[in-house]
Coordinates of C-alpha atoms in Angstrom, one line a residue:
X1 CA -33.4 0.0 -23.9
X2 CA -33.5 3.7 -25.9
X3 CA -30.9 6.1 -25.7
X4 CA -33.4 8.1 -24.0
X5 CA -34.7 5.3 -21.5
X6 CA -31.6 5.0 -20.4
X7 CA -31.3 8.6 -19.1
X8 CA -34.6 8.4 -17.8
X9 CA -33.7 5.6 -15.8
X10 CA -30.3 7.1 -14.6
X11 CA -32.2 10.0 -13.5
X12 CA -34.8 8.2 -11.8
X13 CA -32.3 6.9 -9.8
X14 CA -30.6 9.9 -9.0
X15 CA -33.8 11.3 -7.7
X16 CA -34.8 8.4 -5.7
X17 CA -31.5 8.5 -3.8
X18 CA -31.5 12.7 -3.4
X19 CA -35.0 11.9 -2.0
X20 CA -34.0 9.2 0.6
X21 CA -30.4 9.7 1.2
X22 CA -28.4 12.1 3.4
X23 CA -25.8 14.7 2.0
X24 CA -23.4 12.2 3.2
X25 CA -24.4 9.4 1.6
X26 CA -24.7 10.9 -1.6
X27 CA -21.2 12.0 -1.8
X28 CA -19.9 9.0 -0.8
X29 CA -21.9 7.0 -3.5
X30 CA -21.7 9.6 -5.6
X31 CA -17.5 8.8 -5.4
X32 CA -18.3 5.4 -5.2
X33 CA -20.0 5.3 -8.9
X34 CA -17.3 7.7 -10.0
X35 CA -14.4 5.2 -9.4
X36 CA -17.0 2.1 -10.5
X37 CA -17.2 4.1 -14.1
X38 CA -13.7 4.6 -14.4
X39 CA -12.6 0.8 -12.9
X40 CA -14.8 -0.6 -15.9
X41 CA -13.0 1.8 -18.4
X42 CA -9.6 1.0 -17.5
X43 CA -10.7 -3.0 -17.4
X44 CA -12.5 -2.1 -21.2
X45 CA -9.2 -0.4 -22.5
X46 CA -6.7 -2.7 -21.1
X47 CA -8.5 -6.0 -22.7
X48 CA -8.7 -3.7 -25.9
X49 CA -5.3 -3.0 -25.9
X50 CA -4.3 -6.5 -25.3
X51 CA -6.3 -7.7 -28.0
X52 CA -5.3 -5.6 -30.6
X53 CA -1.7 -6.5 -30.0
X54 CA -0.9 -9.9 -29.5
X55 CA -4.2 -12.0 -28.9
X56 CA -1.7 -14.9 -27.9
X57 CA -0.2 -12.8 -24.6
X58 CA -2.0 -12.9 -21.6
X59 CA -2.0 -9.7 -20.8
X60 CA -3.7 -9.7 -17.4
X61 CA -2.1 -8.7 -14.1
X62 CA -1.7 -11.8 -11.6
X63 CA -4.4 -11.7 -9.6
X64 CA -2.3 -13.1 -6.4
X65 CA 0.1 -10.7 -7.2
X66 CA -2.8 -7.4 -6.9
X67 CA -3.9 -9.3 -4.0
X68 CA -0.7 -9.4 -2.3
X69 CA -0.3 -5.8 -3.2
X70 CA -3.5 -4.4 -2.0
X71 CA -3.3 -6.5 1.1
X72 CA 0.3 -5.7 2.2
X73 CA -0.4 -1.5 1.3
X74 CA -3.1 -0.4 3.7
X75 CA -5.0 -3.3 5.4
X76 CA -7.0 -0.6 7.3
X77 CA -8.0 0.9 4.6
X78 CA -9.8 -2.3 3.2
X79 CA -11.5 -2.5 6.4
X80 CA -12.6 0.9 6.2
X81 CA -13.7 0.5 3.0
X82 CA -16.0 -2.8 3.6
X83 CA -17.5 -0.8 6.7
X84 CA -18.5 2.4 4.2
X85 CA -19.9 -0.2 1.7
X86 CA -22.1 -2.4 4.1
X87 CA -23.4 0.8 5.6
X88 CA -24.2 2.3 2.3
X89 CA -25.8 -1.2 0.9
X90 CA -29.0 0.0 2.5
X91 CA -29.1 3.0 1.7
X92 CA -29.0 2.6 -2.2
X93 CA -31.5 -0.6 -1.5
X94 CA -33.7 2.0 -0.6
X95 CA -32.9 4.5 -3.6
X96 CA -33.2 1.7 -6.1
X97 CA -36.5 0.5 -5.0
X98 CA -38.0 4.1 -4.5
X99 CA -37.3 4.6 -8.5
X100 CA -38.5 1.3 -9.3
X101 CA -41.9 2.7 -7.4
X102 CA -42.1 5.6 -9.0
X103 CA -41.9 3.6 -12.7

């Protein structure tokens, strides 16, 4: 895909989920993405980082260790959180197949 295809989809999408999504939604997926983009860049510049100085280290957290963390914090929270996501899950279904329509 083009530099330009890409945009055009993006935007699709944004207008297929301003067109079938409440305010509410929007800003809540609209966060959602937000913390998705910047998840992937910290994952990207860690395993660059680790990489370019010693490709023999394993540089990753423990994962049982971020489990336990996240787990122990706020357990309500992550509850909260699964209950935002499955009731969003629909409503971005929606959005993604209105702009696959309108392609």
């Amino acid at each position: 895909m083009n530099d330009c295809g890409l945009i055009m989809t993006i935007t699709a999408i944004a207008c297929g989920i301003i067109k079938c999504c409440s305010e509410d939604d929007i800003t809540i997926m609209s966060a959602a993405f937000s913390q998705l983009g910047d998840t992937l860049a910290t994952y990207l510049t860690q395993k660059e980082l680790c990489e370019s100085k010693q490709k023999d280290l394993d540089c990753s957290p423990n994962p049982k260790q971020l489990t336990d963390s996240i787990s122990n914090s706020n357990t309500n929270s992550n509850a909260d959180s699964n209950a935002a996501s499955n009731a969003n899950s629909n409503s971005c279904s929606n959005a993604v197949n209105y702009s696959q329509e309108m392609n």
